[in-house]
XYZ file of N, CA and C in Angstrom:
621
model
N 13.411 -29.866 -19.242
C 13.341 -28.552 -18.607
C 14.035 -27.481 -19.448
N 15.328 -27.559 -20.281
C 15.678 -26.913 -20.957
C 15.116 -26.288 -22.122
N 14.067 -27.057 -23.148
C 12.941 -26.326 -23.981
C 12.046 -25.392 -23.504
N 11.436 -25.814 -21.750
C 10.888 -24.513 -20.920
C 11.466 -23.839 -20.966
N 12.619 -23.594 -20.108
C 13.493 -22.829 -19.890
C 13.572 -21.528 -21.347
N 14.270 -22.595 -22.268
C 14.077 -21.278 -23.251
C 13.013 -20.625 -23.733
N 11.829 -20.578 -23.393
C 10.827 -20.305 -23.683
C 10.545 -18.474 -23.027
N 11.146 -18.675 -22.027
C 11.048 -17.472 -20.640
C 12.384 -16.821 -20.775
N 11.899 -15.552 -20.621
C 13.739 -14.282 -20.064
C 13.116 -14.487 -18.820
N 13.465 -15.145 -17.952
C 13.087 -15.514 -16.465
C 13.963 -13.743 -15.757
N 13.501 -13.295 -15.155
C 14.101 -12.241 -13.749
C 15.342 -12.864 -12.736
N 16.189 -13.017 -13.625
C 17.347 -13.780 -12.171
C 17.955 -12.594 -11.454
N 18.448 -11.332 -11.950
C 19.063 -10.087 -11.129
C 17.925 -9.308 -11.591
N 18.240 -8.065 -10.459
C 17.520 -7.182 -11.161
C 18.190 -5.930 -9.887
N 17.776 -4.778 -10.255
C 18.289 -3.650 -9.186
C 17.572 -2.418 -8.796
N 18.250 -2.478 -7.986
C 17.031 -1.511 -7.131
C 17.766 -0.786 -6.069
N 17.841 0.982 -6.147
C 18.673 1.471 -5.271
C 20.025 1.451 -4.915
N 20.997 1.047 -5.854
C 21.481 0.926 -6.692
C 22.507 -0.603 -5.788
N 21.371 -1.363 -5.569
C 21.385 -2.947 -4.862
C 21.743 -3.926 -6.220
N 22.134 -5.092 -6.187
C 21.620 -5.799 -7.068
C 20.783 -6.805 -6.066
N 20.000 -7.161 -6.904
C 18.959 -8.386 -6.253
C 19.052 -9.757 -6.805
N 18.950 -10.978 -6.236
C 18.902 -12.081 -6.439
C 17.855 -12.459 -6.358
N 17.008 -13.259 -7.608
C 15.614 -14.199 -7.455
C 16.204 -15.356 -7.702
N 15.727 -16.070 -6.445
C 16.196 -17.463 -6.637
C 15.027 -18.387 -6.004
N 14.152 -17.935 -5.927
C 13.124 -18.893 -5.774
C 11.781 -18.061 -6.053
N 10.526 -19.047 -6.393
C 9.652 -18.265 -6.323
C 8.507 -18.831 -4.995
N 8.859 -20.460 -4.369
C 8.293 -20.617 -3.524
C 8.914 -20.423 -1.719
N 7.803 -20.180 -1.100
C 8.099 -19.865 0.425
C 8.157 -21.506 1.217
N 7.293 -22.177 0.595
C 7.640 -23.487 1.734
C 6.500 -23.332 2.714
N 6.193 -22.536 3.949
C 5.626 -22.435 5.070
C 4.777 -21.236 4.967
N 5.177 -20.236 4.061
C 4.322 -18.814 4.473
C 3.354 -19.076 3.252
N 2.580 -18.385 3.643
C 1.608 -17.736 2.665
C 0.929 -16.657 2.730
N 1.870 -15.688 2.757
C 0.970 -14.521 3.198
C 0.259 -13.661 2.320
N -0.646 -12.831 3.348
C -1.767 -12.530 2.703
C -1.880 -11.454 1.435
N -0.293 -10.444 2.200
C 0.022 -9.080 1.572
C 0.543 -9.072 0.266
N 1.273 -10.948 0.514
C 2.679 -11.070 -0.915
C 1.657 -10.658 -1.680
N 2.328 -10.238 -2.883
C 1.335 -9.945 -4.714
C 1.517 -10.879 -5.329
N 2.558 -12.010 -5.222
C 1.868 -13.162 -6.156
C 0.565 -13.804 -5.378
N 0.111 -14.204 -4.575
C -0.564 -14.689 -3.716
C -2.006 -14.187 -4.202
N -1.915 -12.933 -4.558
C -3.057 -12.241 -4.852
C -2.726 -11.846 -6.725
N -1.930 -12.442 -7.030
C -2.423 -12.457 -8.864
C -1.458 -11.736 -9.588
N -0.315 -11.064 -8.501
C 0.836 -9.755 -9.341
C 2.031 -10.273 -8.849
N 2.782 -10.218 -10.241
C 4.473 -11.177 -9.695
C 5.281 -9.404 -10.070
N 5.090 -8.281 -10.163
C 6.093 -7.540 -10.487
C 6.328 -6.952 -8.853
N 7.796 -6.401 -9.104
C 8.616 -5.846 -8.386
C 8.823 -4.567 -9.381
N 8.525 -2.978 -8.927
C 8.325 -1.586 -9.889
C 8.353 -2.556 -11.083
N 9.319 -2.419 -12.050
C 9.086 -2.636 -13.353
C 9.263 -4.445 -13.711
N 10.197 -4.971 -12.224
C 10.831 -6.399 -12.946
C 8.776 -7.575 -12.978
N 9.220 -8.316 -13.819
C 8.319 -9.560 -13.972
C 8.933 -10.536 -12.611
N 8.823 -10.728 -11.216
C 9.455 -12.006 -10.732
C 9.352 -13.142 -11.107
N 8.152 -13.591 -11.867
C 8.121 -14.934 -11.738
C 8.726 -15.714 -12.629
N 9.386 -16.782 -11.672
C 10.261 -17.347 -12.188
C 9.730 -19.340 -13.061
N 10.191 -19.272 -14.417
C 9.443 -20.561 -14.809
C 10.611 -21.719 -14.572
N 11.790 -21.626 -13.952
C 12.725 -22.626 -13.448
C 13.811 -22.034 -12.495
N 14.795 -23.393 -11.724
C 14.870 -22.355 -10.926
C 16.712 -22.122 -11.636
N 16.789 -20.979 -10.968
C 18.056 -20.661 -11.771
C 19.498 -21.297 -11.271
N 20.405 -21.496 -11.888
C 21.442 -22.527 -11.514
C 22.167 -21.582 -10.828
N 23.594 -22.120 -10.182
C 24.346 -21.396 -9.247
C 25.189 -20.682 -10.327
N 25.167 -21.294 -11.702
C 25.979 -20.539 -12.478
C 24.981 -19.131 -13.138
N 23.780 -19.226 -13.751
C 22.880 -18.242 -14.311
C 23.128 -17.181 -13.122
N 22.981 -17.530 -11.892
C 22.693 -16.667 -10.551
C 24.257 -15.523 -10.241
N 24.984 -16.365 -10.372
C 26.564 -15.615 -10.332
C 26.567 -15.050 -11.580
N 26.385 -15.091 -13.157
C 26.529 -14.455 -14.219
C 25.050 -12.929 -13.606
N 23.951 -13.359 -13.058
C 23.443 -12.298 -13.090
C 23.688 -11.454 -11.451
N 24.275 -11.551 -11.074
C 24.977 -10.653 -9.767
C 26.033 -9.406 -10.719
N 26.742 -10.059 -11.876
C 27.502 -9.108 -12.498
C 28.712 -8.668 -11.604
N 28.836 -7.659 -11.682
C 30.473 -7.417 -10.787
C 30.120 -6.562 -9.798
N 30.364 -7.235 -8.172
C 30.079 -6.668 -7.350
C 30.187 -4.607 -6.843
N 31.687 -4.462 -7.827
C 32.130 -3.297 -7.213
C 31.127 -2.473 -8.406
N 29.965 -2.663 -8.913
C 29.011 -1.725 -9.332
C 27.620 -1.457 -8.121
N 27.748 -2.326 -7.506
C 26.776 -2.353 -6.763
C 27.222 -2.333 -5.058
N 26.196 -1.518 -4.590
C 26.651 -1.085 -2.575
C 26.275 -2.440 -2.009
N 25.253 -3.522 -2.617
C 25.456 -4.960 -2.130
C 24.634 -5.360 -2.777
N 24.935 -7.125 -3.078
C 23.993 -7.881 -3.301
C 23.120 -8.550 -2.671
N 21.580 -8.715 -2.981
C 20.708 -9.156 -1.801
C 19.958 -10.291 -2.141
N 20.195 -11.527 -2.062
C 19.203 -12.252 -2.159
C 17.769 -12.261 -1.487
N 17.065 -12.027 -2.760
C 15.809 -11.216 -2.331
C 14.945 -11.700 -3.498
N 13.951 -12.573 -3.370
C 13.060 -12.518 -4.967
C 11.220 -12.283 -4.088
N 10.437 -13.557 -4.583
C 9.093 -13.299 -4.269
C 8.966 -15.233 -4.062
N 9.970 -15.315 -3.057
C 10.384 -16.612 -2.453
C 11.297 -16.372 -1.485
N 11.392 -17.839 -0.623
C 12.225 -17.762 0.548
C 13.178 -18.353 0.309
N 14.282 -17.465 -0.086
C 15.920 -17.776 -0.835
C 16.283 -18.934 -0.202
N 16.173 -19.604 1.591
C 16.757 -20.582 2.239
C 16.249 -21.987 1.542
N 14.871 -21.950 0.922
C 14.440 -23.490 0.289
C 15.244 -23.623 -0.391
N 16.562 -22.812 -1.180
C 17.502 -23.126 -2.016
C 18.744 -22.900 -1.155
N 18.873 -23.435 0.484
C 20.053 -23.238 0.977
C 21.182 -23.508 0.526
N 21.561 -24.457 -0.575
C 23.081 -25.107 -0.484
C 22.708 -23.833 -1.735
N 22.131 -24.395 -2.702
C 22.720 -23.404 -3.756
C 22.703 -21.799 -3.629
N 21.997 -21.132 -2.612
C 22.399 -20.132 -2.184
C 23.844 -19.947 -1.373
N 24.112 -20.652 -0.896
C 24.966 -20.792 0.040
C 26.646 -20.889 -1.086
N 26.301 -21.696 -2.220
C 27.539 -21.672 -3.001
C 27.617 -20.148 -3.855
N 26.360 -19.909 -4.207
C 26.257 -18.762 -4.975
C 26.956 -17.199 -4.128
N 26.837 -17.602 -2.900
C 27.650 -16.935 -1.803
C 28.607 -16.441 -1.512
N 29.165 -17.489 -1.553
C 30.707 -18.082 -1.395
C 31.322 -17.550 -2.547
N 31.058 -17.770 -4.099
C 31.448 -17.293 -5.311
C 31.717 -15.713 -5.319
N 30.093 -15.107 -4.657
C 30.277 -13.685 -4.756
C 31.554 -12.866 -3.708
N 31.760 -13.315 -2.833
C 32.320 -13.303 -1.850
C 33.876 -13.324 -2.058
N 34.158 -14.352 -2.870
C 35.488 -14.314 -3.583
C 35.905 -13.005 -4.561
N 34.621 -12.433 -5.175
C 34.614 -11.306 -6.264
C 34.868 -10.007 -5.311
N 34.446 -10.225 -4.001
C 34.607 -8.579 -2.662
C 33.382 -8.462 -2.607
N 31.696 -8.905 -2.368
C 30.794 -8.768 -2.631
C 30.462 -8.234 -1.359
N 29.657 -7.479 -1.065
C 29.101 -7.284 0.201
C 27.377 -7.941 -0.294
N 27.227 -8.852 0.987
C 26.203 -9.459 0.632
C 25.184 -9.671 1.804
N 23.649 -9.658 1.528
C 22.823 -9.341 2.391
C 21.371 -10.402 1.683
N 20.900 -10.923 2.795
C 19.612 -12.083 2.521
C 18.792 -11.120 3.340
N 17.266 -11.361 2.782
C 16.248 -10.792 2.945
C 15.052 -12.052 3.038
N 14.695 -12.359 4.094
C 14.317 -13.473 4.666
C 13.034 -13.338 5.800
N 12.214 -14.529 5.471
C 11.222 -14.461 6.275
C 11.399 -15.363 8.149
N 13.082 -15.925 8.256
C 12.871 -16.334 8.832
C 12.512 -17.829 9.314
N 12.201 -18.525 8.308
C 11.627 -19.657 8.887
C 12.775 -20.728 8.205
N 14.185 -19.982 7.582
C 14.904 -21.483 7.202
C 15.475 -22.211 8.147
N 15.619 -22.545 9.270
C 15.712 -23.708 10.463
C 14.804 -24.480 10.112
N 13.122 -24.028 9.945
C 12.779 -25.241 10.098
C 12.286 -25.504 8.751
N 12.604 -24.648 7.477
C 12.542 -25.249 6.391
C 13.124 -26.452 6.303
N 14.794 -26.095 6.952
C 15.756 -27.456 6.571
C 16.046 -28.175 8.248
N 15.104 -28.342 8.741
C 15.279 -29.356 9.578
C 16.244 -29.430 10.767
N 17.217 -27.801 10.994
C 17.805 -28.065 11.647
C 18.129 -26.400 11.431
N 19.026 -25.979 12.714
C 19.506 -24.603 12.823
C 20.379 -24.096 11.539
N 20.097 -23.261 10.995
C 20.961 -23.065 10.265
C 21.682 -21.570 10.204
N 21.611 -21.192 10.771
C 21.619 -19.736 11.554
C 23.219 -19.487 11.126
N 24.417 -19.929 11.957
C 25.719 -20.214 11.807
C 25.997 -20.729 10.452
N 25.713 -21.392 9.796
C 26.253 -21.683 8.214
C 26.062 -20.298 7.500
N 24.841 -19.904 7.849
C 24.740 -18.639 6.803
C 25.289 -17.513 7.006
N 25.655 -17.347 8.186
C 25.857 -15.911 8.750
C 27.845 -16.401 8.280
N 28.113 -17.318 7.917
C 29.399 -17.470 8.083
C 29.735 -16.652 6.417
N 28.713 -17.445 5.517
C 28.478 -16.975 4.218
C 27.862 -15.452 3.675
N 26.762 -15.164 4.206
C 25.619 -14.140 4.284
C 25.745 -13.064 5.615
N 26.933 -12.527 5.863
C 26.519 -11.953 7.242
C 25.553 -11.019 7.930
N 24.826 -10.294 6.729
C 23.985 -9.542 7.149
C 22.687 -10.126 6.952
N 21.753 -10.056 7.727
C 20.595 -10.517 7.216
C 19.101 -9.649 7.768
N 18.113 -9.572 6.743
C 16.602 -8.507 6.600
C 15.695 -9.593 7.528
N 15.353 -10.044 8.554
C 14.437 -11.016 8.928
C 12.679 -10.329 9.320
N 11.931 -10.841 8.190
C 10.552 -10.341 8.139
C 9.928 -10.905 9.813
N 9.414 -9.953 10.616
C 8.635 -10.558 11.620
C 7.271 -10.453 11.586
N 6.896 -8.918 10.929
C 5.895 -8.874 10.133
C 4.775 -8.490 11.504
N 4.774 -8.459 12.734
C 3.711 -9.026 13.890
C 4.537 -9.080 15.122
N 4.038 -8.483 16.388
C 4.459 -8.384 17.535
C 3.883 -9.465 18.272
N 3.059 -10.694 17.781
C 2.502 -11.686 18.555
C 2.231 -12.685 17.806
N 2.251 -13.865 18.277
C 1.781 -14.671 17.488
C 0.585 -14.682 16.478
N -0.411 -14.542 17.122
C -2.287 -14.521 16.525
C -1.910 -13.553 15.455
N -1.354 -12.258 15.717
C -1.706 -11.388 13.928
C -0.419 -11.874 12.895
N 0.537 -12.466 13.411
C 1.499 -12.849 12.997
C 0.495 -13.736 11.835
N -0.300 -15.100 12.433
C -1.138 -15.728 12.067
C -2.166 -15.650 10.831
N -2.574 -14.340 10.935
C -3.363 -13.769 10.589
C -2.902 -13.445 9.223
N -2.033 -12.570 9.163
C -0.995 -11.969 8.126
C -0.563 -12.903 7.158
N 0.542 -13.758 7.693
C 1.130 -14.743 7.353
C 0.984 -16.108 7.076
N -0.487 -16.650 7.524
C -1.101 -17.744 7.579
C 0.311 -18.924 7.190
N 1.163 -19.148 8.165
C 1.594 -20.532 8.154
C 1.565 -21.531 7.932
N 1.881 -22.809 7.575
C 1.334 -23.818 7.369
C 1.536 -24.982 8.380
N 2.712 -24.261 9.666
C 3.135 -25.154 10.761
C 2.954 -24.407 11.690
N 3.018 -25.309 12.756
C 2.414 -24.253 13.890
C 3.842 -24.138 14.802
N 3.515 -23.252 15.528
C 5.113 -22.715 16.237
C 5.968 -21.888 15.108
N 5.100 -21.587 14.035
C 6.549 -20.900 13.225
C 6.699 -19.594 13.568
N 5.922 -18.668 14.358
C 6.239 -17.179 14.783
C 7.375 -17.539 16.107
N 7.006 -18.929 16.707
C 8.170 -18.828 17.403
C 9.521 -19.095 17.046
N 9.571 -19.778 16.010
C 10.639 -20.288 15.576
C 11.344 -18.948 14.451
N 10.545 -18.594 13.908
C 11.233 -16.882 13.353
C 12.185 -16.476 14.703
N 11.593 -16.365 16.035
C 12.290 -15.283 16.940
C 13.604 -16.495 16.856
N 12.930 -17.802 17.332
C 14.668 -18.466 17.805
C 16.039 -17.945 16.590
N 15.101 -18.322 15.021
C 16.131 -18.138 14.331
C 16.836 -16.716 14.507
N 16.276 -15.550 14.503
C 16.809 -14.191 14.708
C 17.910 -13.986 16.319
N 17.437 -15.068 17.238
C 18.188 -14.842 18.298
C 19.747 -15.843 17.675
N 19.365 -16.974 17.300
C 20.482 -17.780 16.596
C 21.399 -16.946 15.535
N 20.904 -15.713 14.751
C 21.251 -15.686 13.924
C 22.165 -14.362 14.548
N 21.860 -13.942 15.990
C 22.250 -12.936 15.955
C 23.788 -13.535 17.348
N 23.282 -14.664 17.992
C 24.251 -15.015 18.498
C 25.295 -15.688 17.740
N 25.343 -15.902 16.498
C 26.671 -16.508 15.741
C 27.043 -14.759 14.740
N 26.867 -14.006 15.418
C 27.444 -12.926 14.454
C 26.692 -12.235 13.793
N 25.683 -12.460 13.567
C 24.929 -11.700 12.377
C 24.593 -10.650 12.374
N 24.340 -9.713 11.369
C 24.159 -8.061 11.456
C 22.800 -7.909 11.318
N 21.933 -8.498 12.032
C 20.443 -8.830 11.838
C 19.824 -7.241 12.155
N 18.840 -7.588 11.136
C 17.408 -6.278 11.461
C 16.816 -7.124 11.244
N 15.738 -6.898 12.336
C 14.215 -7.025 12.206
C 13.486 -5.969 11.541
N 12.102 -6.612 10.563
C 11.357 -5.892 9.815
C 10.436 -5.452 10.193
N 8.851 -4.953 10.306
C 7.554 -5.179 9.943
C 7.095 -4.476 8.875
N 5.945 -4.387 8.752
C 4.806 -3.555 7.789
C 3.958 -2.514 8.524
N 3.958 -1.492 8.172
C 3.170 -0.400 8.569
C 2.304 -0.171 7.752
N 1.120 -0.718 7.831
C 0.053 -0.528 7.202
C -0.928 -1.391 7.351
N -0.453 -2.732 8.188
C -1.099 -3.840 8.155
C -2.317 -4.010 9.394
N -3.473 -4.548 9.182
C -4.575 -3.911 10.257
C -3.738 -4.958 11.594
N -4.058 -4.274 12.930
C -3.073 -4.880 13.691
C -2.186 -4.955 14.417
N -1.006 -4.623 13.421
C 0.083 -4.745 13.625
C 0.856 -3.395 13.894
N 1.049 -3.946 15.306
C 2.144 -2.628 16.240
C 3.364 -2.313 16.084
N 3.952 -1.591 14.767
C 5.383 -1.188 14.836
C 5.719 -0.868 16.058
N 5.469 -0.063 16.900
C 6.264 0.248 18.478
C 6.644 -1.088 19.119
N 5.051 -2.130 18.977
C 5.754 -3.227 19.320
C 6.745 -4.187 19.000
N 6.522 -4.333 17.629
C 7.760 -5.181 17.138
C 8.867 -4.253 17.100
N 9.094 -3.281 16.988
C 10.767 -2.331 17.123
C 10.991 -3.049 19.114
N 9.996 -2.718 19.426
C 10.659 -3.143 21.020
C 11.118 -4.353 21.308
N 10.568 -5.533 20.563
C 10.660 -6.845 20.022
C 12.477 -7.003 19.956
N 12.819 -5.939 18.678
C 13.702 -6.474 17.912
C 14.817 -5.719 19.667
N 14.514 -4.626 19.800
C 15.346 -4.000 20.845
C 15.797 -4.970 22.228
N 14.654 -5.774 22.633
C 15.259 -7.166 23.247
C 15.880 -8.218 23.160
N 16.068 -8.361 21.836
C 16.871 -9.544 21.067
C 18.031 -8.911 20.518
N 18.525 -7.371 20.848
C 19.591 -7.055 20.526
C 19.701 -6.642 18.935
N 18.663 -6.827 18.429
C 19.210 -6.695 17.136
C 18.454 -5.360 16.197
N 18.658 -4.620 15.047
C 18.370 -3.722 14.338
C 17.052 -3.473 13.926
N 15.709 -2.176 13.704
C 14.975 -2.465 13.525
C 14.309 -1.694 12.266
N 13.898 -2.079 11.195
C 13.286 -1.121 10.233
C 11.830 -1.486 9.880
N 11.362 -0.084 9.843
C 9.923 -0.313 9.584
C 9.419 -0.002 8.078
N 8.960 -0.760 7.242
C 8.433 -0.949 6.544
C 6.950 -0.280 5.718
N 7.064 -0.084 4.702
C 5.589 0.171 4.136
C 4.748 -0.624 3.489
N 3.601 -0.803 3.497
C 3.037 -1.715 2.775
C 3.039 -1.708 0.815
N 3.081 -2.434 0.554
C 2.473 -2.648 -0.841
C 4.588 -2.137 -1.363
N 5.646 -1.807 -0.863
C 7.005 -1.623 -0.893
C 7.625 -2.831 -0.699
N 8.030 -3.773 -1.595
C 8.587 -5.130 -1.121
C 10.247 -5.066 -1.097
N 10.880 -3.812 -0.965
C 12.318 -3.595 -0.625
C 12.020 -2.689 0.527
C-alpha cells in the first residue's frame, strides 16, 4: 500500500470558510445518494480533488488539521461517512482536542447502525457538535434521494439524532433545497420536535 500511496497527494485537510476540513473516508457504507458528485463522476469540493487513493492514518490526519487556533473549527467532513472510520476518528479527536480544537462531524447519520450498536454517547463525548444530513421529511423521498442499502435507515437517522441529542450533543439537522420533493418547512419542523437545530441547505453546496 505504501508504493500506492506515494503515487497520490491524496486531499487529507483542506479549508473552507475559514474551517479546516477532515477527509477521512471516501466510502458511505449504506448511502448512496443520488445528489453526492462522486456517485455521478465528480470528486471535487470548489477547488479540492476528494478522492482519496488510501485511507489516511490517525497520524497524516492530525499533521493535516495543523494548529487548531488558525481555524474557528475543525470538521470532519470528506465525500464519505467519517463514522466507517469510528475508532480512528474518534482518536484523531481526542488528539485535536488536547491542541483546544473546537471540533464538529458532518454526518449522514447512519453510524449506529454502521457499527452495530448506539454510538451516539462515545462521540458526542469526543465530537460534541454534530451536522446530521436528514435530507427528507419522510421516509419514501428520503428513499428516493438517498437510496439506502438497509431498510429502516431513515428511521434509524432520527433515533441516532434523538440519541445524539439526549447525551449532549449540539445537533443540527440538515436538508437540501432544491431536491424534487423535499419539504424544508417539513424537515425544519422535524428537527423542531426532536429539540434540536435546523439548517437548510443548497443543492449542488456540499458545506
Amino acid at each position: 500500500m505504501a508504493e500506492e500511496k506515494s503515487q497520490y497527494e491524496d486531499t487529507i485537510g483542506y479549508t473552507l470558510h475559514g474551517s479546516r476540513y477532515l477527509n477521512v473516508t471516501n466510502r458511505c457504507g449504506i448511502l448512496r445518494c443520488a445528489f453526492c458528485p462522486k456517485f455521478n463522476g465528480a470528486w471535487s469540493v470548489k477547488e479540492y480533488d476528494m478522492r482519496l487513493h488510501h485511507n489516511p492514518s490517525v497520524e497524516e490526519l492530525v499533521e493535516a488539521a495543523g494548529n487548531p487556533a488558525d481555524y474557528r473549527e475543525i470538521v470532519f467532513c470528506g465525500m464519505g461517512e467519517s463514522t466507517m472510520r469510528l475508532d480512528v476518528m474518534l482518536e484523531v479527536g481526542r488528539k485535536l482536542k488536547e491542541k483546544g480544537a473546537k471540533l464538529r462531524l458532518n454526518t449522514n447519520g447512519t453510524g449506529s447502525m454502521l457499527n452495530g450498536r448506539d454510538i451516539a454517547a462515545e462521540l458526542v463525548a469526543v465530537i460534541p457538535t454534530l451536522s446530521v444530513s436528514l435530507n427528507a421529511q419522510d421516509e419514501e423521498t428520503y428513499n428516493r434521494h438517498c437510496r439506502p442499502k438497509n431498510a429502516g435507515t431513515y428511521a434509524a437517522v432520527i433515533d441516532f439524532i434523538k440519541s445524539a441529542k439526549k447525551a449532549g450533543g449540539d445537533v443540527t439537522v440538515t436538508a437540501i433545497d432544491g431536491l424534487p420533493g423535499v419539504d424544508i418547512a417539513k424537515c425544519e419542523a422535524i428537527a423542531n420536535d426532536l429539540g434540536v437545530k435546523f439548517r437548510r441547505r443548497v443543492l449542488d453546496d456540499l458545506v
